[in-house]
Amino acid sequence: TEADCWVASRARKQDAAVNCAAALVKDGEARFGRTHPAYARALHVLAIMQREIGNRAQAEVLVKQSEAIYRNALRSVPANFRAALGSIAAATIRLHSELLSADGRLDEAEALQREALSLKERSVAENDPELSAHHANLAEILKLRGQFQEAEAEYLRALEIQEAAHGPNDIEVASLLDDLGFFYDQTDRAVVALPLLKRSLEIKEKSHPAGHPDVAVTLNRLGNAYGSLNRLSESAEVLELALEIEGRAYGPGDTKVMKTPDHLAHVYAMQGRYRDAENLHKQALAGLTKTLGAHHPTLAVSLNQLAFLYLSQGRAGDAIGVLQKALIIAEASYGNNHPLVEQLALGLSVAYVKQGKPAEALPWARRALHVRRSQKEKTAEIASKFLAAITMVAIEAQMKQSS
């Protein structure tokens, strides 16, 4: 049953969860055919399980199939059933939006999420708790687009709905406090983020048994907020605790443990503990490589972090080797115009500048700018467009002085 799949997923038995969902799809096709909403629901569940193991491409294929079935059904279903079916379809459309957002396709993601929210609003009461996830996902997309005022309003609306439905100390409220606190930290308001994250931590510590990995999520974000305020000792202490909890819960190499080592390594670097920072990055990379293989896109992100550490130490040569490896993985996984490709190209440009090689740096700066111009979305990283342009001007000036 679908319930069995969710039990396996929550127990972190991902292979069992995927197999369970695949069996649901097979059973749904046999019992209802490939045009029935029940079959669409099974595809939706399998898409979630594929996303959980990092297979976003396959998840998108599945969610598109599910979405198409729901859309066809909505056109033919009797009017008195349309709202109920629309409410179910909204979850699949939201999932599609989340996948597109993770891939940097923010125009499409926003359009789908607004459609999902509209469908949901037509089928439930004004403050129904199911609306909260739709507002939260829209907030995430708007944040990535750099529309911070609109994003903040959506985060606050999601929190308002959840608190009205379940009270101020509900575990879902804590998750939204995490998201809102992280948002404030990312938008240079760490002072505002701290009390929200501390409130979330208090809720989770009361709701979960000691050492629960959900507590580590909040600790991670709290550690980042301390770091933003240059409270480095507190940041390191909190992140070390988060890493300890995640290590016990998931084991080495699990993708859920990827962010904390990178964040802690950044704090160590700020403290001048470069060897500790490098060791953390390398341990994380070794675990991820063992778990995911040497060409998984997750590795490109972690390699980018290691390259940044090398650049901060003036080790441009080491950074170039790491960035080139990451770029091969990113291009194979995402194509040539993905935001990660832009970051890596800009990193290579900076590394070559630091080596005093402006002729080698200039093509990479141009490449980064080309990728930025190819993206229609107004993302939070839009400043990189100007950084790439400024880098190009500096390189060209350096080349003129050398000639």
Short mmCIF file of N, CA, C and O in Angstrom, two decimals, residues 124-230:
data_model
loop_
_atom_site.label_atom_id
_atom_site.label_comp_id
_atom_site.label_asym_id
_atom_site.label_seq_id
_atom_site.Cartn_x
_atom_site.Cartn_y
_atom_site.Cartn_z
N VAL A 124 -10.50 24.21 -0.77
CA VAL A 124 -10.42 24.11 0.68
C VAL A 124 -10.75 25.47 1.30
O VAL A 124 -10.83 26.48 0.60
N ALA A 125 -10.90 25.47 2.62
CA ALA A 125 -11.20 26.71 3.34
C ALA A 125 -10.00 27.65 3.31
O ALA A 125 -8.87 27.24 3.05
N GLU A 126 -10.25 28.91 3.64
CA GLU A 126 -9.23 29.95 3.51
C GLU A 126 -7.96 29.65 4.30
O GLU A 126 -6.85 29.96 3.85
N ASN A 127 -8.10 29.08 5.49
CA ASN A 127 -6.94 28.81 6.34
C ASN A 127 -6.67 27.32 6.50
O ASN A 127 -6.11 26.88 7.51
N ASP A 128 -7.03 26.54 5.49
CA ASP A 128 -6.77 25.11 5.53
C ASP A 128 -5.25 24.87 5.59
O ASP A 128 -4.50 25.47 4.82
N PRO A 129 -4.79 24.01 6.49
CA PRO A 129 -3.34 23.81 6.64
C PRO A 129 -2.65 23.29 5.39
O PRO A 129 -1.43 23.46 5.23
N GLU A 130 -3.41 22.65 4.48
CA GLU A 130 -2.78 22.16 3.24
C GLU A 130 -2.31 23.29 2.35
O GLU A 130 -1.46 23.09 1.47
N LEU A 131 -2.85 24.49 2.55
CA LEU A 131 -2.40 25.64 1.77
C LEU A 131 -0.99 26.08 2.16
O LEU A 131 -0.28 26.71 1.36
N SER A 132 -0.58 25.76 3.37
CA SER A 132 0.69 26.25 3.89
C SER A 132 1.86 25.82 3.02
O SER A 132 2.75 26.63 2.70
N ALA A 133 1.88 24.56 2.60
CA ALA A 133 3.00 24.06 1.79
C ALA A 133 3.07 24.77 0.45
O ALA A 133 4.16 24.99 -0.09
N HIS A 134 1.92 25.15 -0.10
CA HIS A 134 1.91 25.85 -1.39
C HIS A 134 2.47 27.25 -1.25
O HIS A 134 3.26 27.72 -2.09
N HIS A 135 2.10 27.95 -0.18
CA HIS A 135 2.66 29.28 0.06
C HIS A 135 4.17 29.19 0.33
O HIS A 135 4.94 30.05 -0.13
N ALA A 136 4.58 28.15 1.06
CA ALA A 136 6.00 28.01 1.38
C ALA A 136 6.82 27.74 0.12
O ALA A 136 7.92 28.29 -0.05
N ASN A 137 6.30 26.89 -0.78
CA ASN A 137 7.04 26.62 -2.01
C ASN A 137 7.11 27.85 -2.90
O ASN A 137 8.15 28.13 -3.51
N LEU A 138 6.02 28.60 -2.96
CA LEU A 138 6.04 29.84 -3.74
C LEU A 138 7.06 30.81 -3.15
O LEU A 138 7.79 31.50 -3.89
N ALA A 139 7.15 30.85 -1.83
CA ALA A 139 8.14 31.72 -1.18
C ALA A 139 9.55 31.33 -1.57
O ALA A 139 10.40 32.19 -1.85
N GLU A 140 9.83 30.02 -1.62
CA GLU A 140 11.17 29.56 -2.00
C GLU A 140 11.52 30.01 -3.42
O GLU A 140 12.64 30.46 -3.68
N ILE A 141 10.57 29.90 -4.32
CA ILE A 141 10.82 30.30 -5.71
C ILE A 141 11.06 31.80 -5.80
O ILE A 141 12.00 32.26 -6.47
N LEU A 142 10.23 32.58 -5.12
CA LEU A 142 10.39 34.03 -5.15
C LEU A 142 11.72 34.45 -4.52
O LEU A 142 12.36 35.40 -4.98
N LYS A 143 12.14 33.74 -3.49
CA LYS A 143 13.45 34.02 -2.89
C LYS A 143 14.56 33.81 -3.91
O LYS A 143 15.46 34.66 -4.05
N LEU A 144 14.51 32.71 -4.63
CA LEU A 144 15.52 32.42 -5.63
C LEU A 144 15.52 33.45 -6.75
O LEU A 144 16.56 33.71 -7.37
N ARG A 145 14.38 34.05 -6.99
CA ARG A 145 14.29 35.07 -8.04
C ARG A 145 14.70 36.45 -7.54
O ARG A 145 14.70 37.42 -8.30
N GLY A 146 15.04 36.55 -6.27
CA GLY A 146 15.44 37.83 -5.72
C GLY A 146 14.28 38.73 -5.37
O GLY A 146 14.49 39.91 -5.06
N GLN A 147 13.06 38.20 -5.35
CA GLN A 147 11.88 39.00 -5.01
C GLN A 147 11.60 38.81 -3.52
O GLN A 147 10.66 38.14 -3.10
N PHE A 148 12.46 39.46 -2.72
CA PHE A 148 12.49 39.14 -1.29
C PHE A 148 11.26 39.62 -0.53
O PHE A 148 10.81 38.96 0.40
N GLN A 149 10.73 40.76 -0.90
CA GLN A 149 9.55 41.25 -0.19
C GLN A 149 8.36 40.33 -0.40
O GLN A 149 7.64 39.98 0.55
N GLU A 150 8.16 39.91 -1.65
CA GLU A 150 7.06 38.98 -1.95
C GLU A 150 7.30 37.63 -1.29
O GLU A 150 6.37 36.99 -0.78
N ALA A 151 8.55 37.18 -1.29
CA ALA A 151 8.88 35.90 -0.66
C ALA A 151 8.58 35.94 0.83
O ALA A 151 7.98 35.00 1.39
N GLU A 152 8.96 37.02 1.49
CA GLU A 152 8.72 37.14 2.93
C GLU A 152 7.22 37.06 3.23
O GLU A 152 6.80 36.39 4.18
N ALA A 153 6.41 37.72 2.41
CA ALA A 153 4.96 37.70 2.62
C ALA A 153 4.42 36.28 2.52
O ALA A 153 3.53 35.87 3.29
N GLU A 154 4.93 35.50 1.56
CA GLU A 154 4.46 34.12 1.39
C GLU A 154 4.91 33.24 2.56
O GLU A 154 4.15 32.38 3.04
N TYR A 155 6.15 33.41 3.02
CA TYR A 155 6.61 32.65 4.19
C TYR A 155 5.73 32.95 5.40
O TYR A 155 5.32 32.04 6.13
N LEU A 156 5.44 34.23 5.62
CA LEU A 156 4.65 34.62 6.78
C LEU A 156 3.22 34.10 6.66
O LEU A 156 2.61 33.71 7.66
N ARG A 157 2.68 34.08 5.45
CA ARG A 157 1.33 33.53 5.24
C ARG A 157 1.31 32.03 5.54
O ARG A 157 0.38 31.54 6.19
N ALA A 158 2.33 31.32 5.09
CA ALA A 158 2.41 29.88 5.37
C ALA A 158 2.47 29.63 6.87
O ALA A 158 1.80 28.74 7.41
N LEU A 159 3.27 30.43 7.58
CA LEU A 159 3.39 30.28 9.03
C LEU A 159 2.09 30.63 9.73
O LEU A 159 1.66 29.92 10.66
N GLU A 160 1.43 31.68 9.27
CA GLU A 160 0.15 32.09 9.86
C GLU A 160 -0.89 30.98 9.76
O GLU A 160 -1.60 30.68 10.72
N ILE A 161 -0.97 30.36 8.59
CA ILE A 161 -1.95 29.28 8.38
C ILE A 161 -1.65 28.10 9.31
O ILE A 161 -2.55 27.55 9.96
N GLN A 162 -0.38 27.73 9.39
CA GLN A 162 -0.01 26.56 10.19
C GLN A 162 -0.24 26.80 11.68
O GLN A 162 -0.72 25.93 12.40
N GLU A 163 0.08 28.00 12.15
CA GLU A 163 -0.14 28.31 13.56
C GLU A 163 -1.62 28.36 13.90
O GLU A 163 -2.04 27.92 14.98
N ALA A 164 -2.44 28.89 12.98
CA ALA A 164 -3.88 28.95 13.21
C ALA A 164 -4.48 27.55 13.27
O ALA A 164 -5.41 27.29 14.04
N ALA A 165 -3.92 26.64 12.47
CA ALA A 165 -4.48 25.29 12.40
C ALA A 165 -4.02 24.40 13.56
O ALA A 165 -4.80 23.60 14.09
N HIS A 166 -2.76 24.55 13.97
CA HIS A 166 -2.19 23.58 14.90
C HIS A 166 -1.59 24.19 16.16
O HIS A 166 -1.10 23.45 17.02
N GLY A 167 -1.60 25.50 16.27
CA GLY A 167 -1.02 26.13 17.45
C GLY A 167 0.44 26.47 17.25
O GLY A 167 1.08 26.02 16.29
N PRO A 168 1.02 27.26 18.17
CA PRO A 168 2.38 27.79 17.96
C PRO A 168 3.49 26.79 18.19
O PRO A 168 4.64 27.06 17.85
N ASN A 169 3.19 25.62 18.77
CA ASN A 169 4.24 24.68 19.13
C ASN A 169 4.19 23.38 18.33
O ASN A 169 4.76 22.37 18.74
N ASP A 170 3.55 23.43 17.18
CA ASP A 170 3.44 22.24 16.32
C ASP A 170 4.74 22.02 15.56
O ASP A 170 5.46 22.97 15.23
N ILE A 171 5.05 20.78 15.24
CA ILE A 171 6.30 20.46 14.55
C ILE A 171 6.34 21.05 13.14
O ILE A 171 7.40 21.43 12.64
N GLU A 172 5.17 21.17 12.49
CA GLU A 172 5.13 21.81 11.17
C GLU A 172 5.42 23.30 11.28
O GLU A 172 6.01 23.90 10.38
N VAL A 173 5.00 23.89 12.37
CA VAL A 173 5.33 25.30 12.63
C VAL A 173 6.85 25.45 12.75
O VAL A 173 7.44 26.40 12.21
N ALA A 174 7.49 24.50 13.43
CA ALA A 174 8.94 24.55 13.59
C ALA A 174 9.64 24.51 12.24
O ALA A 174 10.61 25.25 12.01
N SER A 175 9.17 23.68 11.32
CA SER A 175 9.77 23.59 9.99
C SER A 175 9.66 24.92 9.23
O SER A 175 10.60 25.34 8.55
N LEU A 176 8.52 25.57 9.37
CA LEU A 176 8.34 26.87 8.72
C LEU A 176 9.20 27.95 9.38
O LEU A 176 9.71 28.85 8.70
N LEU A 177 9.38 27.86 10.70
CA LEU A 177 10.29 28.78 11.38
C LEU A 177 11.71 28.59 10.86
O LEU A 177 12.47 29.56 10.70
N ASP A 178 12.09 27.33 10.61
CA ASP A 178 13.39 27.05 10.00
C ASP A 178 13.54 27.78 8.67
O ASP A 178 14.55 28.44 8.39
N ASP A 179 12.53 27.62 7.82
CA ASP A 179 12.59 28.22 6.49
C ASP A 179 12.64 29.74 6.55
O ASP A 179 13.41 30.38 5.83
N LEU A 180 11.83 30.31 7.43
CA LEU A 180 11.79 31.76 7.56
C LEU A 180 13.11 32.28 8.15
O LEU A 180 13.65 33.30 7.69
N GLY A 181 13.63 31.58 9.15
CA GLY A 181 14.91 31.97 9.72
C GLY A 181 16.03 31.89 8.71
O GLY A 181 16.89 32.79 8.63
N PHE A 182 16.04 30.84 7.93
CA PHE A 182 17.06 30.67 6.89
C PHE A 182 16.95 31.80 5.86
O PHE A 182 17.96 32.35 5.40
N PHE A 183 15.71 32.15 5.51
CA PHE A 183 15.48 33.25 4.57
C PHE A 183 16.06 34.56 5.12
O PHE A 183 16.77 35.29 4.41
N TYR A 184 15.79 34.86 6.38
CA TYR A 184 16.30 36.10 6.96
C TYR A 184 17.83 36.09 7.02
O TYR A 184 18.47 37.11 6.77
N ASP A 185 18.40 34.94 7.33
CA ASP A 185 19.86 34.86 7.36
C ASP A 185 20.44 35.10 5.97
O ASP A 185 21.43 35.82 5.80
N GLN A 186 19.82 34.51 4.94
CA GLN A 186 20.31 34.66 3.57
C GLN A 186 20.16 36.09 3.06
O GLN A 186 20.87 36.48 2.12
N THR A 187 19.25 36.83 3.64
CA THR A 187 19.01 38.21 3.18
C THR A 187 19.58 39.22 4.19
O THR A 187 19.04 40.31 4.37
N ASP A 188 20.68 38.81 4.84
CA ASP A 188 21.45 39.71 5.72
C ASP A 188 20.65 40.20 6.92
O ASP A 188 20.84 41.32 7.38
N ARG A 189 19.76 39.34 7.44
CA ARG A 189 19.00 39.69 8.64
C ARG A 189 19.14 38.58 9.68
O ARG A 189 18.15 38.07 10.21
N ALA A 190 20.39 38.20 9.94
CA ALA A 190 20.64 37.10 10.87
C ALA A 190 20.14 37.42 12.27
O ALA A 190 19.74 36.52 13.02
N VAL A 191 20.14 38.69 12.63
CA VAL A 191 19.63 39.08 13.96
C VAL A 191 18.15 38.72 14.08
O VAL A 191 17.69 38.30 15.16
N VAL A 192 17.41 38.87 13.02
CA VAL A 192 15.99 38.50 13.01
C VAL A 192 15.85 36.98 12.98
O VAL A 192 14.92 36.41 13.56
N ALA A 193 16.77 36.31 12.29
CA ALA A 193 16.69 34.86 12.14
C ALA A 193 16.90 34.13 13.46
O ALA A 193 16.23 33.11 13.73
N LEU A 194 17.81 34.61 14.31
CA LEU A 194 18.19 33.86 15.51
C LEU A 194 17.02 33.47 16.41
O LEU A 194 16.88 32.30 16.76
N PRO A 195 16.15 34.42 16.82
CA PRO A 195 15.06 34.01 17.72
C PRO A 195 14.10 33.02 17.07
O PRO A 195 13.54 32.16 17.76
N LEU A 196 13.89 33.12 15.77
CA LEU A 196 13.02 32.17 15.08
C LEU A 196 13.61 30.77 15.10
O LEU A 196 12.92 29.78 15.36
N LEU A 197 14.91 30.68 14.84
CA LEU A 197 15.57 29.37 14.81
C LEU A 197 15.67 28.78 16.22
O LEU A 197 15.53 27.57 16.40
N LYS A 198 15.89 29.63 17.21
CA LYS A 198 15.92 29.13 18.59
C LYS A 198 14.54 28.61 19.02
O LYS A 198 14.44 27.60 19.73
N ARG A 199 13.49 29.30 18.58
CA ARG A 199 12.13 28.84 18.88
C ARG A 199 11.86 27.50 18.20
O ARG A 199 11.29 26.59 18.80
N SER A 200 12.30 27.36 16.95
CA SER A 200 12.15 26.09 16.25
C SER A 200 12.88 24.97 16.97
O SER A 200 12.35 23.86 17.14
N LEU A 201 14.11 25.25 17.39
CA LEU A 201 14.89 24.24 18.09
C LEU A 201 14.21 23.79 19.37
O LEU A 201 14.17 22.59 19.69
N GLU A 202 13.63 24.73 20.10
CA GLU A 202 12.93 24.39 21.34
C GLU A 202 11.73 23.47 21.06
O GLU A 202 11.51 22.49 21.78
N ILE A 203 10.97 23.77 20.00
CA ILE A 203 9.82 22.94 19.64
C ILE A 203 10.29 21.53 19.27
O ILE A 203 9.72 20.52 19.73
N LYS A 204 11.32 21.45 18.46
CA LYS A 204 11.78 20.14 17.99
C LYS A 204 12.36 19.30 19.11
O LYS A 204 12.16 18.07 19.16
N GLU A 205 13.11 19.93 20.00
CA GLU A 205 13.70 19.17 21.10
C GLU A 205 12.64 18.63 22.05
O GLU A 205 12.84 17.57 22.67
N LYS A 206 11.50 19.32 22.14
CA LYS A 206 10.39 18.82 22.96
C LYS A 206 9.57 17.76 22.23
O LYS A 206 8.98 16.89 22.87
N SER A 207 9.55 17.83 20.90
CA SER A 207 8.70 16.94 20.10
C SER A 207 9.39 15.65 19.70
O SER A 207 8.73 14.63 19.50
N HIS A 208 10.71 15.68 19.56
CA HIS A 208 11.46 14.53 19.06
C HIS A 208 12.31 13.92 20.16
O HIS A 208 12.70 14.60 21.12
N PRO A 209 12.65 12.64 20.03
CA PRO A 209 13.62 12.05 20.95
C PRO A 209 15.01 12.65 20.73
O PRO A 209 15.30 13.23 19.69
N ALA A 210 15.86 12.50 21.72
CA ALA A 210 17.21 13.06 21.63
C ALA A 210 17.93 12.50 20.41
O ALA A 210 17.84 11.31 20.09
N GLY A 211 18.65 13.37 19.71
CA GLY A 211 19.43 12.92 18.57
C GLY A 211 18.65 12.75 17.29
O GLY A 211 19.15 12.16 16.33
N HIS A 212 17.43 13.26 17.23
CA HIS A 212 16.62 13.12 16.02
C HIS A 212 17.22 14.00 14.90
O HIS A 212 17.59 15.15 15.14
N PRO A 213 17.31 13.48 13.68
CA PRO A 213 17.95 14.26 12.61
C PRO A 213 17.23 15.55 12.25
O PRO A 213 17.86 16.48 11.73
N ASP A 214 15.94 15.65 12.55
CA ASP A 214 15.23 16.90 12.28
C ASP A 214 15.78 18.04 13.14
O ASP A 214 15.76 19.20 12.73
N VAL A 215 16.27 17.70 14.32
CA VAL A 215 16.90 18.72 15.18
C VAL A 215 18.16 19.25 14.51
O VAL A 215 18.47 20.45 14.59
N ALA A 216 18.88 18.38 13.82
CA ALA A 216 20.11 18.80 13.14
C ALA A 216 19.84 19.82 12.04
O ALA A 216 20.68 20.67 11.76
N VAL A 217 18.67 19.74 11.40
CA VAL A 217 18.31 20.71 10.37
C VAL A 217 18.32 22.13 10.96
O VAL A 217 18.88 23.07 10.40
N THR A 218 17.68 22.25 12.11
CA THR A 218 17.62 23.56 12.77
C THR A 218 18.98 23.99 13.29
O THR A 218 19.37 25.16 13.16
N LEU A 219 19.73 23.05 13.86
CA LEU A 219 21.07 23.37 14.34
C LEU A 219 21.95 23.88 13.20
O LEU A 219 22.74 24.82 13.37
N ASN A 220 21.82 23.26 12.04
CA ASN A 220 22.59 23.69 10.87
C ASN A 220 22.30 25.15 10.54
O ASN A 220 23.22 25.96 10.35
N ARG A 221 21.04 25.50 10.49
CA ARG A 221 20.66 26.86 10.13
C ARG A 221 21.00 27.85 11.25
O ARG A 221 21.37 29.00 10.98
N LEU A 222 20.88 27.39 12.47
CA LEU A 222 21.27 28.25 13.60
C LEU A 222 22.77 28.52 13.57
O LEU A 222 23.22 29.65 13.79
N GLY A 223 23.55 27.48 13.25
CA GLY A 223 24.99 27.66 13.14
C GLY A 223 25.36 28.65 12.05
O GLY A 223 26.27 29.47 12.22
N ASN A 224 24.65 28.59 10.93
CA ASN A 224 24.90 29.54 9.85
C ASN A 224 24.59 30.97 10.29
O ASN A 224 25.32 31.91 9.94
N ALA A 225 23.50 31.14 11.03
CA ALA A 225 23.13 32.48 11.50
C ALA A 225 24.18 33.04 12.46
O ALA A 225 24.55 34.21 12.37
N TYR A 226 24.69 32.19 13.36
CA TYR A 226 25.77 32.63 14.24
C TYR A 226 26.99 33.05 13.40
O TYR A 226 27.65 34.05 13.69
N GLY A 227 27.28 32.26 12.38
CA GLY A 227 28.41 32.58 11.52
C GLY A 227 28.23 33.92 10.82
O GLY A 227 29.18 34.70 10.68
N SER A 228 27.00 34.20 10.37
CA SER A 228 26.73 35.47 9.70
C SER A 228 26.96 36.66 10.63
O SER A 228 27.28 37.76 10.16
N LEU A 229 26.79 36.42 11.92
CA LEU A 229 27.01 37.48 12.92
C LEU A 229 28.44 37.46 13.46
O LEU A 229 28.74 38.17 14.42
N ASN A 230 29.27 36.63 12.83
CA ASN A 230 30.69 36.50 13.23
C ASN A 230 30.84 35.94 14.63
O ASN A 230 31.89 36.15 15.27
#
